[in-house]
Short mmCIF file of C-alpha atoms and ligand atoms in Angstrom, two decimals:
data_model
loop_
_atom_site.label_atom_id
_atom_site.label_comp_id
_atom_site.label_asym_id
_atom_site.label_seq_id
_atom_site.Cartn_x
_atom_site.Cartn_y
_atom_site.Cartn_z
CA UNK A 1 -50.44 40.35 38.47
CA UNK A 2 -50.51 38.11 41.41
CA UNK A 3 -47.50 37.53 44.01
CA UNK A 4 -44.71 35.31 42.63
CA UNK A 5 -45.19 31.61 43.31
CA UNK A 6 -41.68 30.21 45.05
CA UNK A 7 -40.89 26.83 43.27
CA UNK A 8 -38.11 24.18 43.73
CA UNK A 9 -36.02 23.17 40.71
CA UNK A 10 -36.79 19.80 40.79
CA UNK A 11 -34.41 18.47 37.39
CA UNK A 12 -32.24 20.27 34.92
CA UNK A 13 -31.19 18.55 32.02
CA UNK A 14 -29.01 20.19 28.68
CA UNK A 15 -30.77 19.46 25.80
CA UNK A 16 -28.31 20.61 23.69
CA UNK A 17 -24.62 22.71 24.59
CA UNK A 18 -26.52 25.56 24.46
CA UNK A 19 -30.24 24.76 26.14
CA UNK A 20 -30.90 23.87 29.20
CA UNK A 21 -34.25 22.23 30.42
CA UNK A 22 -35.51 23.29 33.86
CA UNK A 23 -38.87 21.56 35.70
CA UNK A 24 -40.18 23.81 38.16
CA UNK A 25 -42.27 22.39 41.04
CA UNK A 26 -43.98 23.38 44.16
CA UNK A 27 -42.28 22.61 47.01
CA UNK A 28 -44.99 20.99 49.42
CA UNK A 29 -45.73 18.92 46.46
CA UNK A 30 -48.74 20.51 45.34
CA UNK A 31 -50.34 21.27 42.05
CA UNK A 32 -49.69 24.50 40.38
CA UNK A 33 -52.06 27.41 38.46
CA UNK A 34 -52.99 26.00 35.21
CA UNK A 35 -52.27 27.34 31.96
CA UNK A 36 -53.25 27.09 28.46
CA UNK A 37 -50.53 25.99 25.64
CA UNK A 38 -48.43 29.04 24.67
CA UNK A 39 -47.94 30.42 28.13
CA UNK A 40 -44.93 31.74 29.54
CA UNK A 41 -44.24 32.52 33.30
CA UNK A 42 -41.94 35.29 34.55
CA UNK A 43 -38.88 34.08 36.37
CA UNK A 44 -36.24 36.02 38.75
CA UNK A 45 -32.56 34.85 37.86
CA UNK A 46 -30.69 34.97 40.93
CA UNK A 47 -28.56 37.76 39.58
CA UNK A 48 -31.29 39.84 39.50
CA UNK A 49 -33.01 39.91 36.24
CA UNK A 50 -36.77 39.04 35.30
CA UNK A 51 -37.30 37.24 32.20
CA UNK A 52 -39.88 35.42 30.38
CA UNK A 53 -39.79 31.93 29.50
CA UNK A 54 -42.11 29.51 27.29
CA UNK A 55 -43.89 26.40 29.02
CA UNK A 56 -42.90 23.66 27.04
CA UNK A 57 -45.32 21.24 28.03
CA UNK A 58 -49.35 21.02 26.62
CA UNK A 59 -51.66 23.57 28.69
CA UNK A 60 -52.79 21.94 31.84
CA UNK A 61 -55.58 23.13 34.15
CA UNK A 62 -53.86 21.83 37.82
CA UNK A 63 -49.95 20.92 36.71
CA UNK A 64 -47.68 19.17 38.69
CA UNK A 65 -44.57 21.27 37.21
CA UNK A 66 -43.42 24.06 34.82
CA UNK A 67 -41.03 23.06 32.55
CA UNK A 68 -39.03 25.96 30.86
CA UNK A 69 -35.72 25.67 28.52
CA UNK A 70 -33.26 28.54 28.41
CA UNK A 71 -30.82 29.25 25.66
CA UNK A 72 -27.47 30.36 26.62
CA UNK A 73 -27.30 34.08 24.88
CA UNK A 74 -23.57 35.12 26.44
CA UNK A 75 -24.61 38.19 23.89
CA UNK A 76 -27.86 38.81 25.95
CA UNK A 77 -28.73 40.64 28.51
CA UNK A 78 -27.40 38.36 31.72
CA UNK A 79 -30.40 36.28 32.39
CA UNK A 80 -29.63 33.55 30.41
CA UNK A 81 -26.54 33.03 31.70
CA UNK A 82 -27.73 33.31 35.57
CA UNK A 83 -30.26 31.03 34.74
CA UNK A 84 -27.18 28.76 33.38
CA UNK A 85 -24.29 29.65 35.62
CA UNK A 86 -26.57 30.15 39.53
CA UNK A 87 -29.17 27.78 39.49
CA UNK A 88 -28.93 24.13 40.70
CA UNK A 89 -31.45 21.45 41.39
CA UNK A 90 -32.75 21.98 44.79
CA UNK A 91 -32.79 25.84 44.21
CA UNK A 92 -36.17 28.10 44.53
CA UNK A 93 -36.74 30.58 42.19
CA UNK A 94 -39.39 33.66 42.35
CA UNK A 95 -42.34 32.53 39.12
CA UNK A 96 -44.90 34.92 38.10
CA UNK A 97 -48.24 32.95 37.82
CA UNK A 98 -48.39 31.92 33.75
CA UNK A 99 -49.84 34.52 31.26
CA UNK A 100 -50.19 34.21 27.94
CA UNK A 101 -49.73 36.12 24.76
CA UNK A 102 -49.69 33.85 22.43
CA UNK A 103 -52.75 31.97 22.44
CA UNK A 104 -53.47 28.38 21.09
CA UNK A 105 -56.71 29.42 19.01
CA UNK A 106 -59.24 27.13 16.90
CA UNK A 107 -58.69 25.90 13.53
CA UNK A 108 -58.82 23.07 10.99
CA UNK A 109 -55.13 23.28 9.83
CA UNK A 110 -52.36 24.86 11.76
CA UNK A 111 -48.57 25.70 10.13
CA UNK A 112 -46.35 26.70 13.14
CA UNK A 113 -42.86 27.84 12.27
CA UNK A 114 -40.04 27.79 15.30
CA UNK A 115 -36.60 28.76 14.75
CA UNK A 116 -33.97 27.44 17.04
CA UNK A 117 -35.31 28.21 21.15
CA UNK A 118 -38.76 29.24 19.48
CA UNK A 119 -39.61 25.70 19.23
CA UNK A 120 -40.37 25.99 22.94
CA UNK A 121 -44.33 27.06 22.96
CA UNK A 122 -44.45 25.22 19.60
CA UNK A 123 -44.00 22.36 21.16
CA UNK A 124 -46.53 22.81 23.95
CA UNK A 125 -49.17 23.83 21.58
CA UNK A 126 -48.49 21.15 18.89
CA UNK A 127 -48.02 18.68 21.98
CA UNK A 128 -52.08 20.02 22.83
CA UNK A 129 -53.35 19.55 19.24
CA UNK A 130 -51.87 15.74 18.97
CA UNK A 131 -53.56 15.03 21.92
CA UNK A 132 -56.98 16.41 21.28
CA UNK A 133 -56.95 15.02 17.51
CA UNK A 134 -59.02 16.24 14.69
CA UNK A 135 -56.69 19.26 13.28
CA UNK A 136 -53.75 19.13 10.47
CA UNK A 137 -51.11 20.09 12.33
CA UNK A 138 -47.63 21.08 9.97
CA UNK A 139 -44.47 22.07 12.02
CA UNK A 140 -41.47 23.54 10.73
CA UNK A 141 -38.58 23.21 13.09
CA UNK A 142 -35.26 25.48 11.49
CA UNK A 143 -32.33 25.35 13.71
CA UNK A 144 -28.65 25.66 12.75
CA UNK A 145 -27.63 22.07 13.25
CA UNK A 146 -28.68 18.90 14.55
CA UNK A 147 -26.25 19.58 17.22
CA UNK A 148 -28.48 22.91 18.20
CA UNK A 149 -31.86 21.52 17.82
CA UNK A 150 -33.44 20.56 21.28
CA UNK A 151 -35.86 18.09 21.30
CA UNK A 152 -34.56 16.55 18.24
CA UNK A 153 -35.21 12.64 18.89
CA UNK A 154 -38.78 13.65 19.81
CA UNK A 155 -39.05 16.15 16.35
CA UNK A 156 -37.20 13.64 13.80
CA UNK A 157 -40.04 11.01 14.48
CA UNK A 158 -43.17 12.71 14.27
CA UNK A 159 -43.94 13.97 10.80
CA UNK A 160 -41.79 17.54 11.44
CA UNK A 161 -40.15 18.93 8.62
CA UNK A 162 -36.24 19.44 10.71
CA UNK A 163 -34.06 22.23 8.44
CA UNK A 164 -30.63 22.92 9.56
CA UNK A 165 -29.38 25.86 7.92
CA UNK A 166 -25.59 24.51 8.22
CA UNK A 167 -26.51 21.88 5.92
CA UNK A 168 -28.84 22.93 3.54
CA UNK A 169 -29.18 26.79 3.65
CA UNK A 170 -32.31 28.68 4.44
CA UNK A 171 -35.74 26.84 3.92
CA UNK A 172 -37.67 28.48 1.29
CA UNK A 173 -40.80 29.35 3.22
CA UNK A 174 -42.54 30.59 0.46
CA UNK A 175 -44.47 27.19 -0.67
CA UNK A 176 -46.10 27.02 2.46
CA UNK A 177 -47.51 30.49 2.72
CA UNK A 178 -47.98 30.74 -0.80
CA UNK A 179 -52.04 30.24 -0.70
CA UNK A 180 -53.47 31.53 2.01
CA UNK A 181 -56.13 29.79 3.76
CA UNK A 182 -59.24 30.97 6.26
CA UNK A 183 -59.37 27.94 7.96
CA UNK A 184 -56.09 27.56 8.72
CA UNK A 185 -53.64 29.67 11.31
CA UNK A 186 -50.07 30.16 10.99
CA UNK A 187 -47.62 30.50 14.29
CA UNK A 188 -44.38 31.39 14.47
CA UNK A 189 -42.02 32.14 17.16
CA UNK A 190 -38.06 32.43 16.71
CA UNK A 191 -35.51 35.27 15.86
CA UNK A 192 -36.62 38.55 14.81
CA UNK A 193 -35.45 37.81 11.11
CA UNK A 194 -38.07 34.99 10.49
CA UNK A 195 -40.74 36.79 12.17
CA UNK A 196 -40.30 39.54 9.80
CA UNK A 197 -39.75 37.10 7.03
CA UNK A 198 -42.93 35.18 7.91
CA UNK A 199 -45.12 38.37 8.33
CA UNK A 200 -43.81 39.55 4.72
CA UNK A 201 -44.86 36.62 3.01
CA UNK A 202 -48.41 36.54 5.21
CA UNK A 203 -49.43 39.82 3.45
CA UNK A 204 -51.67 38.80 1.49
CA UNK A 205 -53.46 36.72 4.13
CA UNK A 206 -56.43 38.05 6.70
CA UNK A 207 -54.01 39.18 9.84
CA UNK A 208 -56.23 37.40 11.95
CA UNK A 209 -54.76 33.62 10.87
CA UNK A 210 -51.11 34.84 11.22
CA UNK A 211 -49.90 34.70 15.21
CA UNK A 212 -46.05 35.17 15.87
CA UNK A 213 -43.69 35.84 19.40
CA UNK A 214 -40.73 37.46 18.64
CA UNK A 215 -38.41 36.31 21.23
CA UNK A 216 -35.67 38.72 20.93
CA UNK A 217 -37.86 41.30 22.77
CA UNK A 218 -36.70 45.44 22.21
CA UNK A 219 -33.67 47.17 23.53
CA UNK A 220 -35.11 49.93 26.01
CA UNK A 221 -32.35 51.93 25.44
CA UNK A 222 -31.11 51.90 21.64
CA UNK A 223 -31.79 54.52 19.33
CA UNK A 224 -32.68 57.87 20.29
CA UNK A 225 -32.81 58.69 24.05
CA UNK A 226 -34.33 62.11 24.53
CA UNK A 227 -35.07 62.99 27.68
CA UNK A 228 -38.60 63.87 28.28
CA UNK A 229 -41.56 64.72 31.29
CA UNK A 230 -44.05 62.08 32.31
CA UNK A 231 -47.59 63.02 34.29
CA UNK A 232 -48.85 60.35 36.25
CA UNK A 233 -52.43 60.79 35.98
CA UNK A 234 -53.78 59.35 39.53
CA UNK A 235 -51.65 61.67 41.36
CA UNK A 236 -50.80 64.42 39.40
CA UNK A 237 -47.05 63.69 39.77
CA UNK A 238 -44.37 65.00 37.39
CA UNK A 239 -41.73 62.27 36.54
CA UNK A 240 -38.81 63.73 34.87
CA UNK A 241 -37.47 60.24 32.14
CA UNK A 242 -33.85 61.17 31.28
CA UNK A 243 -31.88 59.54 28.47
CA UNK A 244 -30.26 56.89 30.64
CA UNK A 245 -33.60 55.38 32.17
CA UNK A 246 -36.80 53.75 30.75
CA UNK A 247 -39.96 55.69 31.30
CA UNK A 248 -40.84 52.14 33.51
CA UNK A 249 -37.48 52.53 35.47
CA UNK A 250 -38.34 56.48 36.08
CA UNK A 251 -41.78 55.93 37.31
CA UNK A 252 -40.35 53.21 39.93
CA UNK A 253 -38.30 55.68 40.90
CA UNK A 254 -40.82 57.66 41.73
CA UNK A 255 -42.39 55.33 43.99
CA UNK A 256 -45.00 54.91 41.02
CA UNK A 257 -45.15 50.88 40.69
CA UNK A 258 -46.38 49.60 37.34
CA UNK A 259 -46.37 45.35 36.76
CA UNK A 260 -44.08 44.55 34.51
CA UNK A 261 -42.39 41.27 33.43
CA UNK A 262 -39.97 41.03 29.83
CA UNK A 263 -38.80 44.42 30.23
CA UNK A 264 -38.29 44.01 26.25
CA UNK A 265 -41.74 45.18 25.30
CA UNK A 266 -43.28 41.55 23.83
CA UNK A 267 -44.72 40.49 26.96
CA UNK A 268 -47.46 42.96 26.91
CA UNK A 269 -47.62 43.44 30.95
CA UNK A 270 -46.73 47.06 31.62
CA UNK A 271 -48.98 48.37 29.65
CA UNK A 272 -50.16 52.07 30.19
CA UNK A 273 -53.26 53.97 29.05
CA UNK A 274 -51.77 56.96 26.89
CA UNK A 275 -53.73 60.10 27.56
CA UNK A 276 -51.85 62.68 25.90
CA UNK A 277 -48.84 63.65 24.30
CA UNK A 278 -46.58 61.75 21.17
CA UNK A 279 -45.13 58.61 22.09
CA UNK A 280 -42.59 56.77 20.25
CA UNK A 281 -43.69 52.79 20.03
CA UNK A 282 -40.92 50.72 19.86
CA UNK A 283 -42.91 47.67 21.64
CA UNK A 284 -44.17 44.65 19.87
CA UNK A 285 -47.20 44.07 21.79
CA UNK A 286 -49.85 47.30 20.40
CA UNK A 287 -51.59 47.56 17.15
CA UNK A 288 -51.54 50.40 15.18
CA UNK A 289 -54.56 51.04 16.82
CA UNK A 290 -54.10 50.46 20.08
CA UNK A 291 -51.11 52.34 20.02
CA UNK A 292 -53.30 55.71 19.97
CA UNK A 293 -54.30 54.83 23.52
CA UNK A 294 -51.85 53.03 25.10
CA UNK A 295 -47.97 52.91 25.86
CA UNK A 296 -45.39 50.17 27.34
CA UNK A 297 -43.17 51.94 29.11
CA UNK A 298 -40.76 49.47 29.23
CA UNK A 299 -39.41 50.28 26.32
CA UNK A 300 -41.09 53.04 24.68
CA UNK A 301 -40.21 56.52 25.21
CA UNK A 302 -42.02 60.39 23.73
CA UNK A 303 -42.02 62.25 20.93
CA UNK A 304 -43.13 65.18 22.78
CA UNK A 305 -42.01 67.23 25.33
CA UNK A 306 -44.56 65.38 27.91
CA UNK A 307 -46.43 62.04 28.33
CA UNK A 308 -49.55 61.94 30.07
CA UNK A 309 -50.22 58.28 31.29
CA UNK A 310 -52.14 56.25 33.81
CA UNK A 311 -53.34 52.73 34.74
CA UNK A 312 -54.20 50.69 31.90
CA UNK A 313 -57.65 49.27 33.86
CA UNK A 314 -59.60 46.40 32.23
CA UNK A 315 -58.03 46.83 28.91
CA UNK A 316 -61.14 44.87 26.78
CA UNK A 317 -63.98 47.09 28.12
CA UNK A 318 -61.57 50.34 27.29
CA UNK A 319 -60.13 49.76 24.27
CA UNK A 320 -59.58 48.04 21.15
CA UNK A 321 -59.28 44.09 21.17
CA UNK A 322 -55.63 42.48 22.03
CA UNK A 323 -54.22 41.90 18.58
CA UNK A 324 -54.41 38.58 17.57
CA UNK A 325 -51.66 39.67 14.88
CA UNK A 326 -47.87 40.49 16.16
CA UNK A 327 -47.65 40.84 19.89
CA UNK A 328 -44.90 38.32 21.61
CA UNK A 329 -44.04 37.46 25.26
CA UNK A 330 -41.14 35.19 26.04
CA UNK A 331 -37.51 36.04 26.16
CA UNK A 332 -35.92 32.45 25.89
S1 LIG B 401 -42.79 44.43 30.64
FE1 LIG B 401 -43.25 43.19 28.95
S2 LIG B 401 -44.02 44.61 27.49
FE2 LIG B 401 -43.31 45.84 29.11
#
């Protein structure tokens, strides 16, 4: 990962009580690295924290801005609400360069699903596919209210089917997903609960047409916490992880520095190449198979006694292919 760009907030602009809509620009005025739709860049709050945040607008190859909405989670971890609460127009802010994990890929019909703040790389990618032409594109934008729903004018005019569970319950997603269908690809980003609820009623089709981001990311530190050893394979250097600190967090402290970005395992950046030893996934970046050769430390922890890990290196020519199924990056 590159060195963080410093951009000027240029506008904010609340979008709804809770959502705030920040465009990011360079300062001297120039363009920025381009992105495909679906990226996310990195961004230090000024209290501190680094978080992950969907670009809302279609992929560009030389933008003139980032534009990035943040939910208000006063239950969250703190980034939200420094994002909120510290920064003003006029402000820089430390941006990663934009990555992404959840990739825009080719099709004849697309379904996207967003729940509340997941609408955010919906829109970019939906935003892409209206512009090009050519492809079915269904969207299904849940939100609580029309009170909650950013973007609403913009939504309520364009063929999306708007569902506010205050008025009318859940949406019954089952007659969309019923038949599946190779030449179509389902996306859906939003709380953990419709992601699971999506994947359970994509069983039955090939994992391949089914992409979703999971924006609620992992707790590093629920569940069990045993403490445990990690060998850092370049040097040879024993890291002792104890229950209070990530094995990410421990390896920083020992002057071992690994990239990392949504410290809530869906961003797949810290990634580690597992070389021995039982480690307890709790990410949701790996595949099942993936998962016997590599390890985010951000939030997962061992099994065994010891974890022998190292650089990840050029993850394609190593190892199995990033999944196209599951795997999430922004924290909104
Ligand atoms: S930092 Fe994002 S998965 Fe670990």
């Amino acid at each position: 990962m590159g060195e963080d760009l410093r951009l000027r907030v240029a506008e904010t602009e609340d979008l709804t009580p809770s959502v705030r809509r920040f465009v990011l620009v360079d300062p001297a005025g120039g363009p920025l690295p381009g992105y495909r739709s679906g990226a996310h860049v990195a961004v230090s709050t000024p209290a501190g924290h680094r978080r992950s945040y969907s670009l809302v607008e279609p992929g560009s190859r030389a933008p003139q801005r980032y534009v990035l909405c943040v939910r208000r989670d006063v239950a969250g971890r703190g980034g939200s609400v420094s994002m909120h609460d510290d920064v003003a127009v006029g402000d820089e802010l430390a941006v990663s360069e934009p990555a992404n994990a959840f990739p825009l890929r080719r099709a004849r019909r697309y379904l996207f699903i967003a729940g509340g703040i997941g609408i955010t790389p919906v829109r970019s990618m939906v935003g892409e596919l209206r512009a090009r032409g050519g492809a079915q594109v269904t969207v299904l934008y849940l939100t609580r209210s029309p009170g909650e729903t950013a973007f609403l004018d913009e939504f309520a005019t364009d063929g999306t089917v708007l569902h506010h569970s205050s008025l009318h319950g859940r949406l019954d997603l089952w007659p969309y997903l019923a038949e599946p269908d190779d030449d179509a690809r389902v996306y859906c980003c939003g709380p953990t609960e419709l992601v699971q609820e999506v994947l359970a009623l994509t069983v039955h089709w090939r994992p391949s047409r089914v992409h979703v981001e999971d924006f609620a990311g992992v707790d590093a530190l629920g569940g069990r916490r045993t403490p445990f050893t990690a060998v850092w394979v370049p040097t040879g250097a024993r890291v002792p992880v104890g229950a209070d600190a990530t094995l990410l967090a421990a390896l920083a402290g020992a002057g071992i520095a690994v990239d990392a970005s949504c410290a809530s395992g869906t961003c797949g950046t810290c990634r580690l190449r597992l070389l021995s030893g039982e480690a307890e996934h709790r990410d949701l970046v790996l595949t099942e198979q993936e998962r016997s050769a590599f390890v985010m430390p951000c939030v997962s922890r061992a099994v065994s006694e010891e974890l022998v890990v190292g650089p990840a290196g050029p993850v394609d020519a190593a190892g199995p292919p990033r999944p196209a199924f599951g795997g999430g990056a922004a924290v909104h």
